Short mmCIF file of C-alpha atoms and ligand atoms in Angstrom, two decimals:
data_model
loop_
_atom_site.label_atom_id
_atom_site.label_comp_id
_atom_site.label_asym_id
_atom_site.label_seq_id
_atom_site.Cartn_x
_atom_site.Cartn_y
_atom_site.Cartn_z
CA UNK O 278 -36.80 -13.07 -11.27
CA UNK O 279 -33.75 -14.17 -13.44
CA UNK O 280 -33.25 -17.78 -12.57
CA UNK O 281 -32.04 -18.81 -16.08
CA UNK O 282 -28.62 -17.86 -15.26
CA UNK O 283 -27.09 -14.49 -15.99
CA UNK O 284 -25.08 -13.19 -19.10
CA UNK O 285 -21.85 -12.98 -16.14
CA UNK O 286 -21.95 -16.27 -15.94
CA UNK O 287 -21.23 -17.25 -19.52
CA UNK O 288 -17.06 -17.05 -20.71
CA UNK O 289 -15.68 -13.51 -21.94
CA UNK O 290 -14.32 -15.11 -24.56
CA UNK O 291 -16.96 -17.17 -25.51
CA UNK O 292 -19.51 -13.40 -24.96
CA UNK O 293 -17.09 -11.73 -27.47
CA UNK O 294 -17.43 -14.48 -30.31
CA UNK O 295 -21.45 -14.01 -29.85
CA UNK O 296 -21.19 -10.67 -30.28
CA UNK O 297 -18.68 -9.97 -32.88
CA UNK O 298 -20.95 -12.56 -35.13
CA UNK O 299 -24.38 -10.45 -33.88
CA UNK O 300 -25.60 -13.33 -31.82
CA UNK O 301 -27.21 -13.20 -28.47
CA UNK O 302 -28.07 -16.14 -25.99
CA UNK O 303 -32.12 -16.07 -24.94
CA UNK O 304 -31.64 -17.44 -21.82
CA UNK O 305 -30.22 -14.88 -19.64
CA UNK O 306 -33.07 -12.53 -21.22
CA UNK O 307 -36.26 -14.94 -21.09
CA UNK O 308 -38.12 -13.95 -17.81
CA UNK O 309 -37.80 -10.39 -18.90
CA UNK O 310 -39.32 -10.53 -22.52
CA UNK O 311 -41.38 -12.99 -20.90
CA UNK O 312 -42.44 -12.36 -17.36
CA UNK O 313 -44.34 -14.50 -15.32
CA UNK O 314 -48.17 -14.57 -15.48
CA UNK O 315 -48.48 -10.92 -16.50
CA UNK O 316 -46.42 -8.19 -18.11
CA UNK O 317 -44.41 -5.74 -16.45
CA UNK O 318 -45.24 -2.29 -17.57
CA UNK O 319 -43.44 0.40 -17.49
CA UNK O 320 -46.17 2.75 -17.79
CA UNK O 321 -46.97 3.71 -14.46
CA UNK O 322 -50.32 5.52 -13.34
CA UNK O 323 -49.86 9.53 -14.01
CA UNK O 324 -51.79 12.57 -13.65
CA UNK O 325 -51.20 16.12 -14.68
CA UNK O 326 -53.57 18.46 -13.19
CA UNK O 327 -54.95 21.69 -15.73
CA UNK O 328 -54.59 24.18 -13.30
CA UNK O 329 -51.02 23.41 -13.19
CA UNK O 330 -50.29 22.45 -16.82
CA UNK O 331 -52.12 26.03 -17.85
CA UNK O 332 -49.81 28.76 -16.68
CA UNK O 333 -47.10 26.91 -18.27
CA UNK O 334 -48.35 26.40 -21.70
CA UNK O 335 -49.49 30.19 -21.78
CA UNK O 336 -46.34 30.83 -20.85
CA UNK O 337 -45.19 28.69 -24.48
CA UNK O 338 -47.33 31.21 -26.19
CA UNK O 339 -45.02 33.59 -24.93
CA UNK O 340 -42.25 32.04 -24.96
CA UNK O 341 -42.39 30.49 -28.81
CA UNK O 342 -44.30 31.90 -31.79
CA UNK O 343 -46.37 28.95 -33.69
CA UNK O 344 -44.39 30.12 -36.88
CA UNK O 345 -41.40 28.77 -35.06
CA UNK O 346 -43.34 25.92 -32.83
CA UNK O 347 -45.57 24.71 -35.51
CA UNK O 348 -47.48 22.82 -33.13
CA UNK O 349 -47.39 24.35 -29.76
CA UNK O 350 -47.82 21.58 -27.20
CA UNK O 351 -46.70 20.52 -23.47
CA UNK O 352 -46.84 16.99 -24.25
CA UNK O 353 -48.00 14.98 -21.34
CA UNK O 354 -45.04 12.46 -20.91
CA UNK O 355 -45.04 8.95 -18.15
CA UNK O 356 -41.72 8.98 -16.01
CA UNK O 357 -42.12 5.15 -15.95
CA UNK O 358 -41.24 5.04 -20.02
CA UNK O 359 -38.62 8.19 -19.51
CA UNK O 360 -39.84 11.81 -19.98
CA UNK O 361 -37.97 12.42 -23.25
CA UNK O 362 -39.44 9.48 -24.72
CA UNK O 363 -43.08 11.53 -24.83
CA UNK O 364 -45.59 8.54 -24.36
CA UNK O 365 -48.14 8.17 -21.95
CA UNK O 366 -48.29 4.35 -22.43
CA UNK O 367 -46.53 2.32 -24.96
CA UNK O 368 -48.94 3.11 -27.68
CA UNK O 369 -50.22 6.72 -26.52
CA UNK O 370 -49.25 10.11 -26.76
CA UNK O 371 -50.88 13.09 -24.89
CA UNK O 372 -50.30 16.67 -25.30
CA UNK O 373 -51.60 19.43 -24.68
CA UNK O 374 -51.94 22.19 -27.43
CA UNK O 375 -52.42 26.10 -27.44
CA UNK O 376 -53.58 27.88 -29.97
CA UNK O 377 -53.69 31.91 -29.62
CA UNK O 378 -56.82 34.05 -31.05
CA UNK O 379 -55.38 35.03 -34.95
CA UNK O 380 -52.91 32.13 -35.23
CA UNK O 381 -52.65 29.31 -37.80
CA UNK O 382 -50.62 26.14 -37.36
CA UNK O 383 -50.34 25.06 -41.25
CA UNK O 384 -51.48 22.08 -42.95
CA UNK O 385 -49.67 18.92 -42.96
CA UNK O 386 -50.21 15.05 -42.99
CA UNK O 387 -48.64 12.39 -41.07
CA UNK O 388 -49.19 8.59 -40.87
CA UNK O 389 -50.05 8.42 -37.25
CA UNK O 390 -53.66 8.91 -36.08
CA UNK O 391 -54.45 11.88 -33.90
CA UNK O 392 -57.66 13.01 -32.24
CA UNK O 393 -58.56 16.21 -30.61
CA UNK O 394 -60.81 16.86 -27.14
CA UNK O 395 -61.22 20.04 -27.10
CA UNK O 396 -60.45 21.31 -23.57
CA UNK O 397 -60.99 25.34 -23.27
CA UNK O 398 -61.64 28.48 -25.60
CA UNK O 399 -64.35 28.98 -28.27
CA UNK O 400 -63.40 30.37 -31.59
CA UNK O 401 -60.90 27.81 -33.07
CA UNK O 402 -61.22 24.90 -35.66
CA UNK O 403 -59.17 22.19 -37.38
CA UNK O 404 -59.68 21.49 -40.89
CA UNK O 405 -59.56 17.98 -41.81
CA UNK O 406 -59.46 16.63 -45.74
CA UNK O 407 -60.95 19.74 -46.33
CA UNK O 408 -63.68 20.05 -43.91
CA UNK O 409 -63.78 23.19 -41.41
CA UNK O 410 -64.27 21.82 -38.14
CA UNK O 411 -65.23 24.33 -35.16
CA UNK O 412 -64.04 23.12 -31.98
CA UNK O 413 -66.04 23.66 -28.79
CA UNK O 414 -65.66 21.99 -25.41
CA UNK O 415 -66.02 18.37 -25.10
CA UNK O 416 -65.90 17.99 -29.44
CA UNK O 417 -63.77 14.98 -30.60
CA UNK O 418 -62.65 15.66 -33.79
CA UNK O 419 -60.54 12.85 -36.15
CA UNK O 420 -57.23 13.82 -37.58
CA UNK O 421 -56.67 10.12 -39.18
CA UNK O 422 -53.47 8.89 -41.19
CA UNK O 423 -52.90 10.37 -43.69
CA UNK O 424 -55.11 12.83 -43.89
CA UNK O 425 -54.42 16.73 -44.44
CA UNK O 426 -55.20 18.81 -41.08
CA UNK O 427 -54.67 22.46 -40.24
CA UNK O 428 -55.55 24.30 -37.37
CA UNK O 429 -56.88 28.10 -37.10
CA UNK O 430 -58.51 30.61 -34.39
CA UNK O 431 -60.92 33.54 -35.44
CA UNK O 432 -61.97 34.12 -31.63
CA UNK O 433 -60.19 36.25 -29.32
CA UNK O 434 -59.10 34.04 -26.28
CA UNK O 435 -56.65 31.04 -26.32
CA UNK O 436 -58.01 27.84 -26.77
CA UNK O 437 -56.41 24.75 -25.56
CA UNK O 438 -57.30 20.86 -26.54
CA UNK O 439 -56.05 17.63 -25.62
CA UNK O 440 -54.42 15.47 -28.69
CA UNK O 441 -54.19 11.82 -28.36
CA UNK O 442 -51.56 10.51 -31.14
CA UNK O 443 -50.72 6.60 -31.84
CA UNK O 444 -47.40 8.22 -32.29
CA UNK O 445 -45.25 6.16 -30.10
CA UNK O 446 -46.01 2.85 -31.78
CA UNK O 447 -45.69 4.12 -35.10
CA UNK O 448 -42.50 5.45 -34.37
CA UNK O 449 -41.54 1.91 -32.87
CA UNK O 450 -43.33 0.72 -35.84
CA UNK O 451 -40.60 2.88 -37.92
CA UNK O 452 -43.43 4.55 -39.90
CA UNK O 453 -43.48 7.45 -38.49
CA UNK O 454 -43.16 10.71 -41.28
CA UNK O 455 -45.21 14.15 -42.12
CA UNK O 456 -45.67 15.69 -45.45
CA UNK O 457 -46.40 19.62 -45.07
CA UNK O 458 -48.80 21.35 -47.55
CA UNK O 459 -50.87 24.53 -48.80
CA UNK O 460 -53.23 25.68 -47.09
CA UNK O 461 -56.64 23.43 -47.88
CA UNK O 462 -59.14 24.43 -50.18
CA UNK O 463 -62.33 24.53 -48.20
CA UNK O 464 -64.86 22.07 -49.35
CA UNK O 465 -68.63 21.90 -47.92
CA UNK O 466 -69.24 20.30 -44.43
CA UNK O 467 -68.09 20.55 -41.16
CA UNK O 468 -66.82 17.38 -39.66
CA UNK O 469 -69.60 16.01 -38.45
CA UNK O 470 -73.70 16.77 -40.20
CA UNK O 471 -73.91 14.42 -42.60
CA UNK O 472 -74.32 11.70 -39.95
CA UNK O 473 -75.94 13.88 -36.44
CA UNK O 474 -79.08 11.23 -36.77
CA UNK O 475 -77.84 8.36 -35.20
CA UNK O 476 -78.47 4.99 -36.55
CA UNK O 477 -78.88 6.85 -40.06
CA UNK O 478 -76.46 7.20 -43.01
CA UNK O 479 -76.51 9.41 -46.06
CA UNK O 480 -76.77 6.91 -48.99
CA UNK O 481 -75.90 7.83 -52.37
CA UNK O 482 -78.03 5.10 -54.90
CA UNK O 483 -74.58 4.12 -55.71
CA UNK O 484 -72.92 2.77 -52.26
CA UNK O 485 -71.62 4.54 -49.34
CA UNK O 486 -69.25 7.70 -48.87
CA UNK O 487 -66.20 5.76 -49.95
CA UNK O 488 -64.47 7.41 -46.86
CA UNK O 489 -62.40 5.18 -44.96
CA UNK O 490 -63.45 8.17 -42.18
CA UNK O 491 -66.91 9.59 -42.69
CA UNK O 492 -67.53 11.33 -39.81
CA UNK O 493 -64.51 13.56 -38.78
CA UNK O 494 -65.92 15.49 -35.64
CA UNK O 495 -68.59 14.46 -32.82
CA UNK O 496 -69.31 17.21 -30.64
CA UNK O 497 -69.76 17.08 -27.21
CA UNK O 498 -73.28 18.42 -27.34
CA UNK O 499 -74.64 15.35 -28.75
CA UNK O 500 -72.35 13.07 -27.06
CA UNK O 501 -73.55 14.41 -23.65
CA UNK O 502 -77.11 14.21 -25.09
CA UNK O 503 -77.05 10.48 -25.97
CA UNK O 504 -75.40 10.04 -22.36
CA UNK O 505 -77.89 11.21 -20.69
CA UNK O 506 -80.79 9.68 -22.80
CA UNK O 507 -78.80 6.56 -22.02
CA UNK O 508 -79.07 6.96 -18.26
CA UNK O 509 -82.68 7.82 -18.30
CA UNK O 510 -84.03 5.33 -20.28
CA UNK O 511 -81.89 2.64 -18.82
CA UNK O 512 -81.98 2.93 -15.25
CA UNK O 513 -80.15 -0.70 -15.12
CA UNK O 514 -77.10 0.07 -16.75
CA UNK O 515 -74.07 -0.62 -14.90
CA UNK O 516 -71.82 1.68 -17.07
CA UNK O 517 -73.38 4.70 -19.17
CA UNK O 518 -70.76 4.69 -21.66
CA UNK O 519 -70.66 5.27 -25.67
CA UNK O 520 -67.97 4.20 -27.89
CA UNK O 521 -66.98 7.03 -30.80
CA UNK O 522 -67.44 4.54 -34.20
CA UNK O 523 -67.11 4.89 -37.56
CA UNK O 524 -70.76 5.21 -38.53
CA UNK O 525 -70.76 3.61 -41.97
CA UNK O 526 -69.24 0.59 -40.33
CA UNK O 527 -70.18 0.63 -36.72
CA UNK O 528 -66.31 0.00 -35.69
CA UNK O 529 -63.97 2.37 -33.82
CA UNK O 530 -63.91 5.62 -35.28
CA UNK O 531 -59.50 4.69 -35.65
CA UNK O 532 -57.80 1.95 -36.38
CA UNK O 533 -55.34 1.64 -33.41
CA UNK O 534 -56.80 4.17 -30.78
CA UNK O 535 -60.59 3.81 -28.85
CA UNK O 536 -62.08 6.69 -27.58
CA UNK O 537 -65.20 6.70 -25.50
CA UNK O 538 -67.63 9.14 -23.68
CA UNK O 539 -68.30 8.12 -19.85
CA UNK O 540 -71.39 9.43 -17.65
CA UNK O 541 -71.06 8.56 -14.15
CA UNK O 542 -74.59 9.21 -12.35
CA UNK O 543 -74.82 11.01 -9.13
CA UNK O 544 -72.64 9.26 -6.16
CA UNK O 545 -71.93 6.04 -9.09
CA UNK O 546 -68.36 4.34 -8.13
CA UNK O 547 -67.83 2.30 -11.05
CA UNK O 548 -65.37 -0.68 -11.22
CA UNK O 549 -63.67 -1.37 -14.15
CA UNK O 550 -62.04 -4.80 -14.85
CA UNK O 551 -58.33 -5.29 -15.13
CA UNK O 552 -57.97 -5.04 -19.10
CA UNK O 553 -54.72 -5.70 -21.19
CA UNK O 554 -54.89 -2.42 -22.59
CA UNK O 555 -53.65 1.10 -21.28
CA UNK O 556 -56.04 3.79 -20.72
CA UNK O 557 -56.47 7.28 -20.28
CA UNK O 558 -59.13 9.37 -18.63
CA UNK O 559 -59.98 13.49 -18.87
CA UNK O 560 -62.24 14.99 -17.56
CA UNK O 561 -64.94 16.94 -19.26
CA UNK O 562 -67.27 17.54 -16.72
CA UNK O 563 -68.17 17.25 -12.80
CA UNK O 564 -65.57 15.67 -10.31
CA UNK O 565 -64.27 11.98 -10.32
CA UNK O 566 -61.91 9.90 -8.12
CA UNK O 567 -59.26 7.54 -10.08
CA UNK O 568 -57.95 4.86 -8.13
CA UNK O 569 -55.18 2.53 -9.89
CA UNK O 570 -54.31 0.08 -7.58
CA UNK O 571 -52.36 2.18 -4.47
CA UNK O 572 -52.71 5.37 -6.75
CA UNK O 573 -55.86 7.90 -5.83
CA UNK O 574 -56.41 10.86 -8.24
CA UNK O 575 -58.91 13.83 -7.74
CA UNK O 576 -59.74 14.27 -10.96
CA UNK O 577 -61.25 18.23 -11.21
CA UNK O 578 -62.65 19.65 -14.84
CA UNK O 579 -59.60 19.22 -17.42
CA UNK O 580 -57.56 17.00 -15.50
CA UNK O 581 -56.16 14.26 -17.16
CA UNK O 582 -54.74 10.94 -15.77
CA UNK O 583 -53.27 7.37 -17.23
CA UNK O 584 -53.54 3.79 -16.23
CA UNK O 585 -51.14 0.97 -17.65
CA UNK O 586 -52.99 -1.89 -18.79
CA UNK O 587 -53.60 -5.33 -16.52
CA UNK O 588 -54.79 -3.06 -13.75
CA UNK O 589 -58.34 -3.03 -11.83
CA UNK O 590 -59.46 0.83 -11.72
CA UNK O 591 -62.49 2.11 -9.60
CA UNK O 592 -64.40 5.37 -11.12
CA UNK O 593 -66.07 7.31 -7.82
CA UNK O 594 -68.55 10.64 -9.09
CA UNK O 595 -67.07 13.00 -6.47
CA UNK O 596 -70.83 14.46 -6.65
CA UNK O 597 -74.17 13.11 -5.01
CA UNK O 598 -76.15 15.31 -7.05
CA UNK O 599 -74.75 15.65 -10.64
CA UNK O 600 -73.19 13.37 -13.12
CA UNK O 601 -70.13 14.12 -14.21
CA UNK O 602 -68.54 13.04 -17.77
CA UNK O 603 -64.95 11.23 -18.80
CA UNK O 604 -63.87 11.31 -21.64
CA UNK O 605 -61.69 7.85 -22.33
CA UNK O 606 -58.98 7.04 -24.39
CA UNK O 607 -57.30 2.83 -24.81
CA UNK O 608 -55.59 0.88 -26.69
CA UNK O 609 -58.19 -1.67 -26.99
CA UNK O 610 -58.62 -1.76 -31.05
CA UNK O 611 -54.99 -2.48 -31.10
CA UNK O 612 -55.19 -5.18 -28.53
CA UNK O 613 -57.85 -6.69 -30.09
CA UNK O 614 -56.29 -6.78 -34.05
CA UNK O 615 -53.29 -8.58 -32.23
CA UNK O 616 -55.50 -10.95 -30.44
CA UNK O 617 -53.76 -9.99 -27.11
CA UNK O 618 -56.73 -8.41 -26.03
CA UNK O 619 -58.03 -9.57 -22.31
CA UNK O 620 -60.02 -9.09 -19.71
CA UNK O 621 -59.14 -10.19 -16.31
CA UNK O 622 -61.34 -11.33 -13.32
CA UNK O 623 -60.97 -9.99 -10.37
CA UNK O 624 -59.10 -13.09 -8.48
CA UNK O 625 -56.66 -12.45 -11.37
CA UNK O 626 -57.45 -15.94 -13.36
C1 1HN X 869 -49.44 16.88 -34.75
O1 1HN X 869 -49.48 16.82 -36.08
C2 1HN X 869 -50.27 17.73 -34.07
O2 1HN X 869 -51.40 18.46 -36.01
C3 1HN X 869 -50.22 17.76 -32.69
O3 1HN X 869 -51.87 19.44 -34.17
C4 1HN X 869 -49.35 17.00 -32.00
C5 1HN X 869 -47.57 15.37 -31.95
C6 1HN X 869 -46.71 14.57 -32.61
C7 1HN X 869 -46.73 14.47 -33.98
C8 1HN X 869 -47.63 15.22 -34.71
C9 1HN X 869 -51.24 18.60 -34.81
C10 1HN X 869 -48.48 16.15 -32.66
C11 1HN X 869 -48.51 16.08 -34.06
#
């Protein structure tokens, strides 16, 4: 791959000079910051299975109080980046977080973005800038940058969600810090009623909420609803998918994460283009086949998996007779703010 000579081949003496003065030749380096025709990921396509994941992490609550943990999560980590280095691609982090009935994990802030899919238990809730947010299966709720988040659990069974974090490239970023606080003052609202109508907005007579996030949880009720509407009324859809937006502005609902809700119809195998950015798929409902290139995953109910970018995948509903529902994760608005956002053919042009 290296054919622009190696850093061996340069003098010892002349090596020491460079370095003792911070300097560094480019040309031994080049084909690796710059590889040929595509990059080189190290993320590499993962999956951690729920039934497997879920013993352990009751075993946390065991193991570690939350006064002690905080946050009490088995984070889901790629080998191809190193497990210590807790990302699932270069700009994701997964984990998995318990939260037992009568337990509060306090209030604090943070600059990088997190989200929430709720993955088992009734009975729990985040609250976000003030705003009490229950958490059932399937909701997506919004902890953005910067904004105060605290969760709690008033039901009597542990609950369990899947957080999705920009944390590894704000760390890379060297941005990465929390601020703890009090516990919030609760303020009217839940997350998510002042905009359940799609396509309409509350409007004040003077402007718009002024929220840079308006809408802080979408639950999986209506998600699943508007999927389904979608695949009845449009029988020629290719891919019954939404995108979770912002609804005042009608972008992502975050500024460096997407998140999307995927209905595959009965028997569907879906192909999905190769696309620069990574991606992550769980599980919500029914039974789904990943393939990654070589890599096949069954993908049961709460089963999560990860796909580096640049890579053709191929969605198969393991059902002929029910749909089943993904919910997706990428680093597309990223991509696309860089303007290193692509999609690929499929000869690879
Ligand atoms: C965080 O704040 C939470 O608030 C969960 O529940 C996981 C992982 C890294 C950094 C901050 C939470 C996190 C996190």
């Amino acid at each position: 791959m290296n054919d622009l000579g190696r850093l061996e081949d340069l003098p010892a003496d002349y090596l020491a000079e460079l370095k003792a003065l911070n300097l560094v030749p480019l040309w031994p380096s080049l084909r690796a910051v710059l590889p040929p025709g595509q990059p080189r990921p190290n993320t590499r396509a993962t999956f951690w299975a729920y039934k497997a994941l879920k013993p352990l992490l009751l075993k946390a609550g065991e193991l570690t109080p939350i006064e002690k943990a905080e946050r009490r999560v088995l984070v889901l980590a790629n080998p191809g980046h190193g497990l210590e280095s807790m990302k699932a691609s270069a700009a994701m982090y997964l984990g998995m977080q318990l939260l037992l009935p009568g337990e509060w994990a306090p209030s604090h802030r943070h600059t990088p973005n997190a989200v929430r899919m709720v993955v088992e238990g009734e009975g729990a809730w985040t609250t976000v800038d003030g705003e009490k947010c229950p958490m059932s299966r399937g909701d997506l709720i919004l902890t953005p940058t910067g904004l105060w988040h605290e969760h709690g659990h008033d039901g009597d069974q542990p609950v369990v969600w899947l957080d999705v974090l920009d944390l590894p490239l704000v760390y890379y970023m060297e941005a990465s810090y929390h601020i703890n606080g009090q516990r919030q003052t609760q303020l009217p609202g839940r997350g998510d009623r002042a905009y359940l109508g799609g396509g309409m907005v509350p409007t004040p007579v003077f402007g718009r909420s002024g929220k840079a996030y308006p809408m802080l949880r979408y639950p999986w009720a209506q998600a699943r609803a508007a999927l389904e509407a979608l695949a009845a009324d449009r029988p020629d859809l290719g891919a019954v998918q939404i995108t979770y937006v912002n609804p005042e502005t009608g972008g992502d609902a975050q500024n460096i994460l997407g998140f999307y809700a995927l209905m595959l119809r009965p028997g569907q195998t879906l192909q999905l283009p190769a696309r620069s950015p990574a991606s992550v798929f769980h599980l919500i409902e029914g039974a789904v086949e990943v393939a990654i290139e070589a890599q096949r995953f069954t993908l049961a109910e709460a089963d999560t998996c990860c796909a580096p970018g640049y890579t053709p995948i191929t969605l198969r509903n393991g059902s002929a007779t029910a749909p089943s529902f993904v919910f997706i994760a990428d680093e597309a608005p990223l991509h696309r703010k860089l303007g290193v956002y692509e999609v690929r053919e499929a000869n690879g042009q």
